[in-house]
JSON list of C-alpha atoms in Angstrom, two decimals:
[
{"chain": "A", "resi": 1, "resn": "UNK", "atom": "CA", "xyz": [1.74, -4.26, -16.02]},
{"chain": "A", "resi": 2, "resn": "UNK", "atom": "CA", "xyz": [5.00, -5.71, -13.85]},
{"chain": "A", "resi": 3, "resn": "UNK", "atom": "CA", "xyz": [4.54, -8.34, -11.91]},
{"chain": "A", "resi": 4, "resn": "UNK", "atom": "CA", "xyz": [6.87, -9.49, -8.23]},
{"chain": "A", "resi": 5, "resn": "UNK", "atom": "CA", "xyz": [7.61, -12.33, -7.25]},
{"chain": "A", "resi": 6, "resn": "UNK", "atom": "CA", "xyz": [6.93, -12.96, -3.78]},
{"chain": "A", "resi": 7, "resn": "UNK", "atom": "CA", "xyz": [10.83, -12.24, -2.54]},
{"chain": "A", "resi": 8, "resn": "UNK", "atom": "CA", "xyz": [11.06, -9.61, -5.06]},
{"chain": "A", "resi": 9, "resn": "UNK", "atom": "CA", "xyz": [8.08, -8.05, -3.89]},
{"chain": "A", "resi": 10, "resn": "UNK", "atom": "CA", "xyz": [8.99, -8.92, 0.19]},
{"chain": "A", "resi": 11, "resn": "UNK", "atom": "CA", "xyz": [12.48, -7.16, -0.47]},
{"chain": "A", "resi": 12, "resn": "UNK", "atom": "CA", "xyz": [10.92, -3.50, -2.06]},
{"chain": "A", "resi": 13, "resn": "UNK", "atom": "CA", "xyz": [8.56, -3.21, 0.88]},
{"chain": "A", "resi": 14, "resn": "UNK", "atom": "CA", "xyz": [11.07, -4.26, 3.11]},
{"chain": "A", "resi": 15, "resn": "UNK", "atom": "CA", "xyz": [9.35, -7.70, 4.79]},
{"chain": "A", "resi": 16, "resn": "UNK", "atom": "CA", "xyz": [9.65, -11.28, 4.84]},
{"chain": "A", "resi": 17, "resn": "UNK", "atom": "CA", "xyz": [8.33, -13.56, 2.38]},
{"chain": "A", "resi": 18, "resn": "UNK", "atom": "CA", "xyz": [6.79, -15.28, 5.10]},
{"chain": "A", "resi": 19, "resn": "UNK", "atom": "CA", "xyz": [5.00, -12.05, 6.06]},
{"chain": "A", "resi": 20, "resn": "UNK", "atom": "CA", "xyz": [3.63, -12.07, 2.56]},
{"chain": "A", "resi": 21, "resn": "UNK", "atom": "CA", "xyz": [2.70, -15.80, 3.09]},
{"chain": "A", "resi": 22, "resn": "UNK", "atom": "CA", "xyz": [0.84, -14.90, 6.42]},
{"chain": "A", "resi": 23, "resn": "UNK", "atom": "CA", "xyz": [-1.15, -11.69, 4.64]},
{"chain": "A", "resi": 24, "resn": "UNK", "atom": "CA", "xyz": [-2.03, -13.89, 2.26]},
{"chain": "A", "resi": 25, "resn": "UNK", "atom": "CA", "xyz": [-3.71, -16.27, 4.53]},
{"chain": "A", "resi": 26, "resn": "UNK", "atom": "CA", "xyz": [-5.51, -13.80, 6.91]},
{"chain": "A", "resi": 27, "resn": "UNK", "atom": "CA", "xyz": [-6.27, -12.03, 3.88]},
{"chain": "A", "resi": 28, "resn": "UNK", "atom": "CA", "xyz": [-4.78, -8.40, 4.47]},
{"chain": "A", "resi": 29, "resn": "UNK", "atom": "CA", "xyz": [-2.96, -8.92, 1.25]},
{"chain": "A", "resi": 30, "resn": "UNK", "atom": "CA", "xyz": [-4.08, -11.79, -1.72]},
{"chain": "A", "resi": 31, "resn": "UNK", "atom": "CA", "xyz": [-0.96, -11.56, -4.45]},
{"chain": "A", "resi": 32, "resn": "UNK", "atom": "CA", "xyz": [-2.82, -10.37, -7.72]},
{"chain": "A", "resi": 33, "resn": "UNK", "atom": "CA", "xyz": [-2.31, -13.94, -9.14]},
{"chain": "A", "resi": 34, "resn": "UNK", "atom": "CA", "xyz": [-0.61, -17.43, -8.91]},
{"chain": "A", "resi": 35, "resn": "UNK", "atom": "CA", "xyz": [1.19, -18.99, -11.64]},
{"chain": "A", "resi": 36, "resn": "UNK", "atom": "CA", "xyz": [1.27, -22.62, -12.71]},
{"chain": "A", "resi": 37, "resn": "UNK", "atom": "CA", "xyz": [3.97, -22.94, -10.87]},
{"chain": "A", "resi": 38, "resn": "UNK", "atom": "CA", "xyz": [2.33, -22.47, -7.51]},
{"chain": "A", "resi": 39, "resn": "UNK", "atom": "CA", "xyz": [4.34, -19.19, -7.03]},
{"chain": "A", "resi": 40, "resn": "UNK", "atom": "CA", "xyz": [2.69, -15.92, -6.00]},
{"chain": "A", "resi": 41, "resn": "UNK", "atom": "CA", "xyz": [2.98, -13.00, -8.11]},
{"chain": "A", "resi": 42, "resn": "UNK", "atom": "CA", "xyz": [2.20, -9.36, -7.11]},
{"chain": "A", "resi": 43, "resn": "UNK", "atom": "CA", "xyz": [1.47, -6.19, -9.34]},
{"chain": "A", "resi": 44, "resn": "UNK", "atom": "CA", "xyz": [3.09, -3.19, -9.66]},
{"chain": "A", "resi": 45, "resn": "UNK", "atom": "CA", "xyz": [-0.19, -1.28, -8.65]},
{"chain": "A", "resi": 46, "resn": "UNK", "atom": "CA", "xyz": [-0.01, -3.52, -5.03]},
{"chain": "A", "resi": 47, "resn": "UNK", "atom": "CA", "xyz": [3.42, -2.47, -4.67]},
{"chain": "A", "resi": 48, "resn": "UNK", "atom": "CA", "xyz": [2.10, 1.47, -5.02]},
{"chain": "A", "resi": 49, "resn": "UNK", "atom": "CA", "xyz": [-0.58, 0.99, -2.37]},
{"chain": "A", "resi": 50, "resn": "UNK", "atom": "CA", "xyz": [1.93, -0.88, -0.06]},
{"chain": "A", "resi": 51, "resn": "UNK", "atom": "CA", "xyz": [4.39, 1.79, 0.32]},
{"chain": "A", "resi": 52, "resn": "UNK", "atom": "CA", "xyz": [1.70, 4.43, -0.11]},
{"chain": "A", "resi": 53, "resn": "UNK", "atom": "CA", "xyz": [2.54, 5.93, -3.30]},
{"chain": "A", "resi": 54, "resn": "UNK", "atom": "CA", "xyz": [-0.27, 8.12, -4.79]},
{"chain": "A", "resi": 55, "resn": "UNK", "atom": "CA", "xyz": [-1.28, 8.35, -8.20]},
{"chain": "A", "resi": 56, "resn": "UNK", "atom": "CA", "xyz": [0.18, 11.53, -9.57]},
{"chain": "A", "resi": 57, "resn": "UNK", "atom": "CA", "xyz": [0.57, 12.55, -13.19]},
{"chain": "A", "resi": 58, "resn": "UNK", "atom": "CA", "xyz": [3.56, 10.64, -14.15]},
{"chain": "A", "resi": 59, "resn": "UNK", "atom": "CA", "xyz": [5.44, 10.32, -17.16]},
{"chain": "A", "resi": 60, "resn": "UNK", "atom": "CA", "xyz": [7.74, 8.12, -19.25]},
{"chain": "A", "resi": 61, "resn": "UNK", "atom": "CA", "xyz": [11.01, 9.19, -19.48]},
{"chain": "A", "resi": 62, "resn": "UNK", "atom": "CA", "xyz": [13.85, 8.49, -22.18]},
{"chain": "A", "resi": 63, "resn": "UNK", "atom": "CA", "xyz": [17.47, 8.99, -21.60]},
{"chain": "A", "resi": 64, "resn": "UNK", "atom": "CA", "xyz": [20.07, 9.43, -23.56]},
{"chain": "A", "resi": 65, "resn": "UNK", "atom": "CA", "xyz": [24.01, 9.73, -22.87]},
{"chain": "A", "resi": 66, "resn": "UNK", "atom": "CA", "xyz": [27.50, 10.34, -24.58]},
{"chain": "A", "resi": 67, "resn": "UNK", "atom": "CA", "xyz": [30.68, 10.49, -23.02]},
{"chain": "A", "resi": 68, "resn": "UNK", "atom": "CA", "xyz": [32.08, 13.77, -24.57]},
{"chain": "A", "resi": 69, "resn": "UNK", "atom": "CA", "xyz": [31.34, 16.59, -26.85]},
{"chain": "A", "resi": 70, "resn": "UNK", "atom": "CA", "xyz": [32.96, 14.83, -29.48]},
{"chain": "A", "resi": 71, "resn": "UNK", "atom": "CA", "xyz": [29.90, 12.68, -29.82]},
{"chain": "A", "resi": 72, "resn": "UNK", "atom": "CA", "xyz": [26.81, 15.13, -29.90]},
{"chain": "A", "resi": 73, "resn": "UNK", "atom": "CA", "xyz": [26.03, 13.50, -33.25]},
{"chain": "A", "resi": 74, "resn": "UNK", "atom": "CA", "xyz": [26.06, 10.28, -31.47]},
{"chain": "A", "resi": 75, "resn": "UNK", "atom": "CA", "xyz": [23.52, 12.06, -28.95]},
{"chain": "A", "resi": 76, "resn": "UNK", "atom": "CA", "xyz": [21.56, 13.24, -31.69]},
{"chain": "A", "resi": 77, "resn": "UNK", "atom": "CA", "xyz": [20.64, 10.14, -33.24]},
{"chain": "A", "resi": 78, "resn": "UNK", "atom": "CA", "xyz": [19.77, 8.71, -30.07]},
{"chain": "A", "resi": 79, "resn": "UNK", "atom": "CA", "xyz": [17.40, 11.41, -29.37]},
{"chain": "A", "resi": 80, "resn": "UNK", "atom": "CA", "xyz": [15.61, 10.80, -32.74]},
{"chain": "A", "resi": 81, "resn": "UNK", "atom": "CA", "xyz": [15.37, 7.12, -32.46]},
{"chain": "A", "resi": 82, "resn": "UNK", "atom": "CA", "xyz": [14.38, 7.27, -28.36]},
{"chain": "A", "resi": 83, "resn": "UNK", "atom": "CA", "xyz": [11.41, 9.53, -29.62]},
{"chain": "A", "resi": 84, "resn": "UNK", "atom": "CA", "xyz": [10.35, 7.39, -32.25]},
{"chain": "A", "resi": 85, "resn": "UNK", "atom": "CA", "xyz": [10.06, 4.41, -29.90]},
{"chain": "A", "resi": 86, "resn": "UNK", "atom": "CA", "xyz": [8.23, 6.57, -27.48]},
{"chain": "A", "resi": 87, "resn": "UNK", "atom": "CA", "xyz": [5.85, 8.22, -29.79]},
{"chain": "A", "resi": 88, "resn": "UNK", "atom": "CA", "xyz": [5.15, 4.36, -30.90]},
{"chain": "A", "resi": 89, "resn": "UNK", "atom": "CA", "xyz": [3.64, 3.62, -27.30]},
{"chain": "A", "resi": 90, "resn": "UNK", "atom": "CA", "xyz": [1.06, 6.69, -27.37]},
{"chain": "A", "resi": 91, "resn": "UNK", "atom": "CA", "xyz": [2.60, 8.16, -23.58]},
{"chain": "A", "resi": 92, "resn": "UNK", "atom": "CA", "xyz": [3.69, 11.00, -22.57]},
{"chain": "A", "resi": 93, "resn": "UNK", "atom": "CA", "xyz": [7.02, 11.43, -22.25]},
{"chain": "A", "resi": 94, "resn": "UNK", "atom": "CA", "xyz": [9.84, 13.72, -21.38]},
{"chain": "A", "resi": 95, "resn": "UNK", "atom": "CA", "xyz": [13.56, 13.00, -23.12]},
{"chain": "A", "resi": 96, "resn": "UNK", "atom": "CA", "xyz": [16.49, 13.78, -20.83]},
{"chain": "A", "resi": 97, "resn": "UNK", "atom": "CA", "xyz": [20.05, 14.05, -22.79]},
{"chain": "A", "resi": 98, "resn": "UNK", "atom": "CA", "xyz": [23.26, 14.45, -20.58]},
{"chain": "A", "resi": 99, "resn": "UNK", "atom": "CA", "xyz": [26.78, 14.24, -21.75]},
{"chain": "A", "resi": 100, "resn": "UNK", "atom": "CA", "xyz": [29.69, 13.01, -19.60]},
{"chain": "A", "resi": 101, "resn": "UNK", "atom": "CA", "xyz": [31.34, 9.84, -18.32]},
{"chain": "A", "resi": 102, "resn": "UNK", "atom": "CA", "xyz": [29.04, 7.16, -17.03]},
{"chain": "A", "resi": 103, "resn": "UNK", "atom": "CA", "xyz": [30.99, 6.88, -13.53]},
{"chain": "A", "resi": 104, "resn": "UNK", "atom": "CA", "xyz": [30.44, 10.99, -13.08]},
{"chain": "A", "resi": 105, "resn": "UNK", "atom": "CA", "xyz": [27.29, 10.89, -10.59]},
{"chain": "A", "resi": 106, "resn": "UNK", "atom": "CA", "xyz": [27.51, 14.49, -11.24]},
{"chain": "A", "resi": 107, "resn": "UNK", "atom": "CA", "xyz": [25.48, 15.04, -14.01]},
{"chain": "A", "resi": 108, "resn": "UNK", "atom": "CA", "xyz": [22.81, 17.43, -14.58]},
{"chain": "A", "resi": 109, "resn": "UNK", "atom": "CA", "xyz": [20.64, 15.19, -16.45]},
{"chain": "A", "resi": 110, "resn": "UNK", "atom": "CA", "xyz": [21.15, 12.50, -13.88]},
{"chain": "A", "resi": 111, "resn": "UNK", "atom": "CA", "xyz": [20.68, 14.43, -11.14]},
{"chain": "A", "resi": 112, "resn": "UNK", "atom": "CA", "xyz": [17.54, 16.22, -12.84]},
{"chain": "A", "resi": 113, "resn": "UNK", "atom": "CA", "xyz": [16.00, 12.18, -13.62]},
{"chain": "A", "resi": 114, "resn": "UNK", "atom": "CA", "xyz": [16.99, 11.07, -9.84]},
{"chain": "A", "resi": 115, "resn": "UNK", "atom": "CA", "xyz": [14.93, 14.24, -8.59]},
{"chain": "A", "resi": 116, "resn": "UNK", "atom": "CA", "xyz": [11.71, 13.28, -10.60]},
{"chain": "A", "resi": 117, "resn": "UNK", "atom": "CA", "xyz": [12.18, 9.73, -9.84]},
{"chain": "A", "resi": 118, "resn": "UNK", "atom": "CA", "xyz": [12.16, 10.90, -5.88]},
{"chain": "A", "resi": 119, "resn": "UNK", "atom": "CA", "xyz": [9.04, 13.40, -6.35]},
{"chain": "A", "resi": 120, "resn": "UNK", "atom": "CA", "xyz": [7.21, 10.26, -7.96]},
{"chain": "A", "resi": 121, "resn": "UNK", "atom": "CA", "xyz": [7.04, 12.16, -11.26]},
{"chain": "A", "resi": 122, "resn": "UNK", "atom": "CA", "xyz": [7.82, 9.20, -13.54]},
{"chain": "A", "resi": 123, "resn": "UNK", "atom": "CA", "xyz": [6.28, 5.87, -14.40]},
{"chain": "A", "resi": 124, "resn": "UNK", "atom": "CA", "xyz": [8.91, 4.46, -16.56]},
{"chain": "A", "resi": 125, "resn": "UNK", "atom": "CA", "xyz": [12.66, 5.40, -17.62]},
{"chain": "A", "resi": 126, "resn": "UNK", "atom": "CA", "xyz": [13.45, 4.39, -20.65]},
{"chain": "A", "resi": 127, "resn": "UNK", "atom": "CA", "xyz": [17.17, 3.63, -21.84]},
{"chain": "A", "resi": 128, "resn": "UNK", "atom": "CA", "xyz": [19.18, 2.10, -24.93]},
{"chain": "A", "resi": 129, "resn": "UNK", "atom": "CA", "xyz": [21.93, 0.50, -22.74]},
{"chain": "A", "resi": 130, "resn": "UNK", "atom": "CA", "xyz": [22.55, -0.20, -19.26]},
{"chain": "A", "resi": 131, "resn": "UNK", "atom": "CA", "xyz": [25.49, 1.77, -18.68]},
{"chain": "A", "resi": 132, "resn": "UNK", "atom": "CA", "xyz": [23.73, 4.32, -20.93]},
{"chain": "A", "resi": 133, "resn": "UNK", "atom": "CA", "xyz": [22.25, 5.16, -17.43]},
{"chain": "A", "resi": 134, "resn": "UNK", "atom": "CA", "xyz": [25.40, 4.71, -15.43]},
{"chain": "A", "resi": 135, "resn": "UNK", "atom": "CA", "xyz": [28.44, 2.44, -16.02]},
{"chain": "A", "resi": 136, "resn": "UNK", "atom": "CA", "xyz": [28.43, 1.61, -11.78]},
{"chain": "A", "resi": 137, "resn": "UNK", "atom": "CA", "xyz": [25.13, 1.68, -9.81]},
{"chain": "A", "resi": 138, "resn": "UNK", "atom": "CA", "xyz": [22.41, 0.85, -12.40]},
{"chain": "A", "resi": 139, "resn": "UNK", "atom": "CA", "xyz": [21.24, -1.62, -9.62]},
{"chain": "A", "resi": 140, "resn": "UNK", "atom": "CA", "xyz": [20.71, 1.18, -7.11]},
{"chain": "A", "resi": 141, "resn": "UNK", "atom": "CA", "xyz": [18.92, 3.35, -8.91]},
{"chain": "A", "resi": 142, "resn": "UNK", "atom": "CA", "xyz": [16.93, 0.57, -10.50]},
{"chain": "A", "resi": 143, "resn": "UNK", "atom": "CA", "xyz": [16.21, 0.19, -6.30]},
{"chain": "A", "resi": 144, "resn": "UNK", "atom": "CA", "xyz": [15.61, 3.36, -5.85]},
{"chain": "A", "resi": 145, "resn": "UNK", "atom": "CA", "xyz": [12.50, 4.12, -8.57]},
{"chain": "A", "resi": 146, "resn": "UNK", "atom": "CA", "xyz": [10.85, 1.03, -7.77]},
{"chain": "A", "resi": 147, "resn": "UNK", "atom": "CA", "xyz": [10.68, 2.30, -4.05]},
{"chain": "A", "resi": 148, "resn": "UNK", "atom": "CA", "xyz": [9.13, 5.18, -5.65]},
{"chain": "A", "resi": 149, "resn": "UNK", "atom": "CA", "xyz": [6.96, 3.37, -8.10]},
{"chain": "A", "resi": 150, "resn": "UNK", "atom": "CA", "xyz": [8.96, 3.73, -11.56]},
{"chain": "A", "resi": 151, "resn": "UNK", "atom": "CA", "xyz": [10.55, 0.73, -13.89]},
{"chain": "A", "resi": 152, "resn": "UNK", "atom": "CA", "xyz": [13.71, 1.07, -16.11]},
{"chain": "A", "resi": 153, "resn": "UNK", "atom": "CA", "xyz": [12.92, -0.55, -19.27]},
{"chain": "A", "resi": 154, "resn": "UNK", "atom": "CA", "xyz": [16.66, -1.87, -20.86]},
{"chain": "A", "resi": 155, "resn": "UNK", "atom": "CA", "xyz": [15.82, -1.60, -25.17]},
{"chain": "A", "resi": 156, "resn": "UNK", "atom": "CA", "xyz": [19.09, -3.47, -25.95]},
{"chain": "A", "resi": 157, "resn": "UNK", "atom": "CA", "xyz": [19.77, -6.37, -23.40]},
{"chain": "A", "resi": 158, "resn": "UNK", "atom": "CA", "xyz": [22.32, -8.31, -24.80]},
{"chain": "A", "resi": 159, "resn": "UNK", "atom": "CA", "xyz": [24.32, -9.85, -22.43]},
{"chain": "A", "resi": 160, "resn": "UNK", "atom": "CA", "xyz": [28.42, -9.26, -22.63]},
{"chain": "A", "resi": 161, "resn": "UNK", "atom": "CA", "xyz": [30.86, -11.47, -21.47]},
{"chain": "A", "resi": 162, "resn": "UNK", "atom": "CA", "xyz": [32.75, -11.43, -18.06]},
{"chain": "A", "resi": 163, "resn": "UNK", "atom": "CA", "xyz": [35.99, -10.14, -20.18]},
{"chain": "A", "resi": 164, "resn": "UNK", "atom": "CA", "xyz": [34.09, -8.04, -22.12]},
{"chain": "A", "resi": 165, "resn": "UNK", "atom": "CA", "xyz": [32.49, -6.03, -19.21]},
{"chain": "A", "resi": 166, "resn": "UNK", "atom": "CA", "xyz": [35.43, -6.01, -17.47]},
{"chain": "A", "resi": 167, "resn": "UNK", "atom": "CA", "xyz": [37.72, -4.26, -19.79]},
{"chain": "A", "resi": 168, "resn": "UNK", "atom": "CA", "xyz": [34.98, -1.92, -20.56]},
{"chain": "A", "resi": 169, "resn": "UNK", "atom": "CA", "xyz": [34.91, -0.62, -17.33]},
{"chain": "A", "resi": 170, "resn": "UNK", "atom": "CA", "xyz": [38.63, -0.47, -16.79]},
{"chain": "A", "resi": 171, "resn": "UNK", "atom": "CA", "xyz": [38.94, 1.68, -19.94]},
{"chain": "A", "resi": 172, "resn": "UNK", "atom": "CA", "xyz": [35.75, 3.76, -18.49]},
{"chain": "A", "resi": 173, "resn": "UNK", "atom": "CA", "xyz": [37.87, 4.17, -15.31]},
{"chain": "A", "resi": 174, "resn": "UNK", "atom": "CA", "xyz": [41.54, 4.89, -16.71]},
{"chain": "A", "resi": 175, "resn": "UNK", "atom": "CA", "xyz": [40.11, 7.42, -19.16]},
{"chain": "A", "resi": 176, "resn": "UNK", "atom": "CA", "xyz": [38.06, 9.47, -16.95]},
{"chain": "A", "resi": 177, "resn": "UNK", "atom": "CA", "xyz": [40.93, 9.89, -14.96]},
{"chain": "A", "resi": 178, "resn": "UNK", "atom": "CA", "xyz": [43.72, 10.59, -17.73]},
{"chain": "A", "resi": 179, "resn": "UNK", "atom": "CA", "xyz": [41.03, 13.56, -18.51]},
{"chain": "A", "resi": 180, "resn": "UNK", "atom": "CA", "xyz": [42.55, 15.24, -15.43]},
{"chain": "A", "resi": 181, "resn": "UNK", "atom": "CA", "xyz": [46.40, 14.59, -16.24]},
{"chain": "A", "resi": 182, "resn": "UNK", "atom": "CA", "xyz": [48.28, 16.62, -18.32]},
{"chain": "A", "resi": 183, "resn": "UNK", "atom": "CA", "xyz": [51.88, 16.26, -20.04]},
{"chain": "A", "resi": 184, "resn": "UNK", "atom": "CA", "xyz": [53.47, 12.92, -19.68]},
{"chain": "A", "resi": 185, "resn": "UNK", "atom": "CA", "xyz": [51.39, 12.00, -17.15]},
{"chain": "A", "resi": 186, "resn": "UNK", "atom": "CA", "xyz": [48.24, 11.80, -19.56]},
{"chain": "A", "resi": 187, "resn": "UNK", "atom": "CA", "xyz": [50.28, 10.62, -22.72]},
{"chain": "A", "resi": 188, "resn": "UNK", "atom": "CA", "xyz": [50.93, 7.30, -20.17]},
{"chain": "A", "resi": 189, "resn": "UNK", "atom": "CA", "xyz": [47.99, 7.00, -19.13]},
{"chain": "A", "resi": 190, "resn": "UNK", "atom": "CA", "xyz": [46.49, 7.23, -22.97]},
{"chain": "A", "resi": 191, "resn": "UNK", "atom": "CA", "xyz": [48.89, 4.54, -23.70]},
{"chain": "A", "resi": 192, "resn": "UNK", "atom": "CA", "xyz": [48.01, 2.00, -21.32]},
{"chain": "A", "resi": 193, "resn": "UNK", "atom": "CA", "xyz": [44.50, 2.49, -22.42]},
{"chain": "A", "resi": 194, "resn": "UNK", "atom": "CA", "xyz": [45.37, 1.74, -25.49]},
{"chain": "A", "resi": 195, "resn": "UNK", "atom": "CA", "xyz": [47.43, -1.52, -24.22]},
{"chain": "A", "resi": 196, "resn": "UNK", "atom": "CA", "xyz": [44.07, -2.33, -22.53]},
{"chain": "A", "resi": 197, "resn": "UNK", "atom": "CA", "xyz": [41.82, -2.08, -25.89]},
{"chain": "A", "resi": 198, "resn": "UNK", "atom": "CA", "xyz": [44.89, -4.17, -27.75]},
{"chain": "A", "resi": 199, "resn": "UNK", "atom": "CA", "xyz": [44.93, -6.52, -25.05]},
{"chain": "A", "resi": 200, "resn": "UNK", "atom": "CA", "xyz": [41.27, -6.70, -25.47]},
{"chain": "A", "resi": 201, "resn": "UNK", "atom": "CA", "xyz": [41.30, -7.68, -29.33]},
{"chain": "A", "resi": 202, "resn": "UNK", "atom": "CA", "xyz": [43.55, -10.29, -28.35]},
{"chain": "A", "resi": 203, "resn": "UNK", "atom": "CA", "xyz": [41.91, -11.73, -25.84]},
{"chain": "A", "resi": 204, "resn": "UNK", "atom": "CA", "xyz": [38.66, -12.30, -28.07]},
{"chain": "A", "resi": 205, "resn": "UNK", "atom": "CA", "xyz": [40.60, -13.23, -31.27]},
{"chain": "A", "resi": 206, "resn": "UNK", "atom": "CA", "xyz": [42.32, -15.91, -29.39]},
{"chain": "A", "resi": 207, "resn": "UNK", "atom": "CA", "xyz": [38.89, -17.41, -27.48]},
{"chain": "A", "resi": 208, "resn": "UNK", "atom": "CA", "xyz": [37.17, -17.12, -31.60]},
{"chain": "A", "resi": 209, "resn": "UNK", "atom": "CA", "xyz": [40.71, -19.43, -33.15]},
{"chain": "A", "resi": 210, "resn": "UNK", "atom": "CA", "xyz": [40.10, -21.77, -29.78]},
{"chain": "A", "resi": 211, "resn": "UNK", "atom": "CA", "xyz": [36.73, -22.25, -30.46]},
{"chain": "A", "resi": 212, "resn": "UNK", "atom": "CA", "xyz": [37.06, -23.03, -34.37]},
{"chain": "A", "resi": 213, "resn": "UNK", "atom": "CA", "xyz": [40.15, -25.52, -33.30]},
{"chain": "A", "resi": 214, "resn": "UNK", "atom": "CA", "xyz": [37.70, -26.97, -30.90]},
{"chain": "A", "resi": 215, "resn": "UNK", "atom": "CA", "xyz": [34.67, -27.35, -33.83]},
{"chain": "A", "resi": 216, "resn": "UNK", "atom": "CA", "xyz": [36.93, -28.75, -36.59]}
]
């Protein structure tokens, strides 16, 4: 079960945490617990009833993404291990594969998971990656199912640096667009891609030699 905290929980259904405080006391809403800390906590069942969400039969739902064609055997092992880890937790589930840049909102996968997610149809979305989902807007549609009652669960968290993320995306950005060029055009574009993954390398190699001068 998820649990809010009280701001997390006043944001969703679109009040105050002082509103929350107040239902609280009159005793239109109790939070399902309090922790140690003295904090209120609500439950992802509250949060249904709030916004009037009614049990339907709902699903958990794995996706899995690859950039290009080039990578179906990429998409294939991800479809074999995203099973496995859903079989493990004895739901049922649906797997949704899609294949295309993670800034194209365009998707039919995507669109086909934002249209259950709308129609209530899914309890839980289940993804490898963040970007996975979407390189831009993971946020918003992370807003967007738990207005409709649905969690993403993130298998591989691992934080990235500021550099890291950031070169990522302007690679993600640069090539999507070269895809459209043709001629010199593209062949520039593919090169300053390439400057951007060199640049990268450096970048890292340099902060790893810093931080052995700095331990010696």
């Amino acid at each position: 079960m998820r649990y809010y905290s009280i701001h997390e929980f006043s944001k969703l259904i679109n009040r105050t945490p002082q509103t929350l405080r107040n239902w609280d006391k009159s005793g239109k809403l109790k939070p399902h617990h309090t922790g140690s800390n003295g904090y209120r906590y609500y439950s992802h069942d509250q949060l249904k009833e709030v916004l009037g969400i009614k049990e339907t039969s709902q699903k958990v739902v794995g996706y899995c993404r690859v950039s290009s064609n080039k990578q179906k055997d990429d998409l294939q092992r991800q479809v074999e291990n995203m099973k496995k880890y859903l079989e493990s937790l004895n739901v049922e589930y649906e797997i949704i594969q899609d294949i295309g840049s993670g800034i194209n909102y365009k998707k039919k996968g995507l669109r086909q998971l934002i249209k259950m997610i709308n129609n209530k149809e899914v309890d839980k979305i289940v993804v490898f990656y963040k970007d996975r989902l979407l390189r831009f807007g993971f946020e918003l549609v992370e807003y967007m199912a738990n207005l409709n009652g649905c969690e993403i669960e993130v298998l591989d968290s691992t934080e990235k640096t500021d550099e890291q993320e950031l070169v990522e995306d302007l690679i993600q950005i640069v090539t999507v667009f070269s895809c459209r060029l043709q001629g010199k055009r593209a062949n520039k574009t593919r090169k300053l891609v390439d400057e951007l993954i060199e640049e990268n390398e450096e970048l890292l190699n340099d902060k790893v030699n810093k931080s052995d001068v700095e331990t010696k």
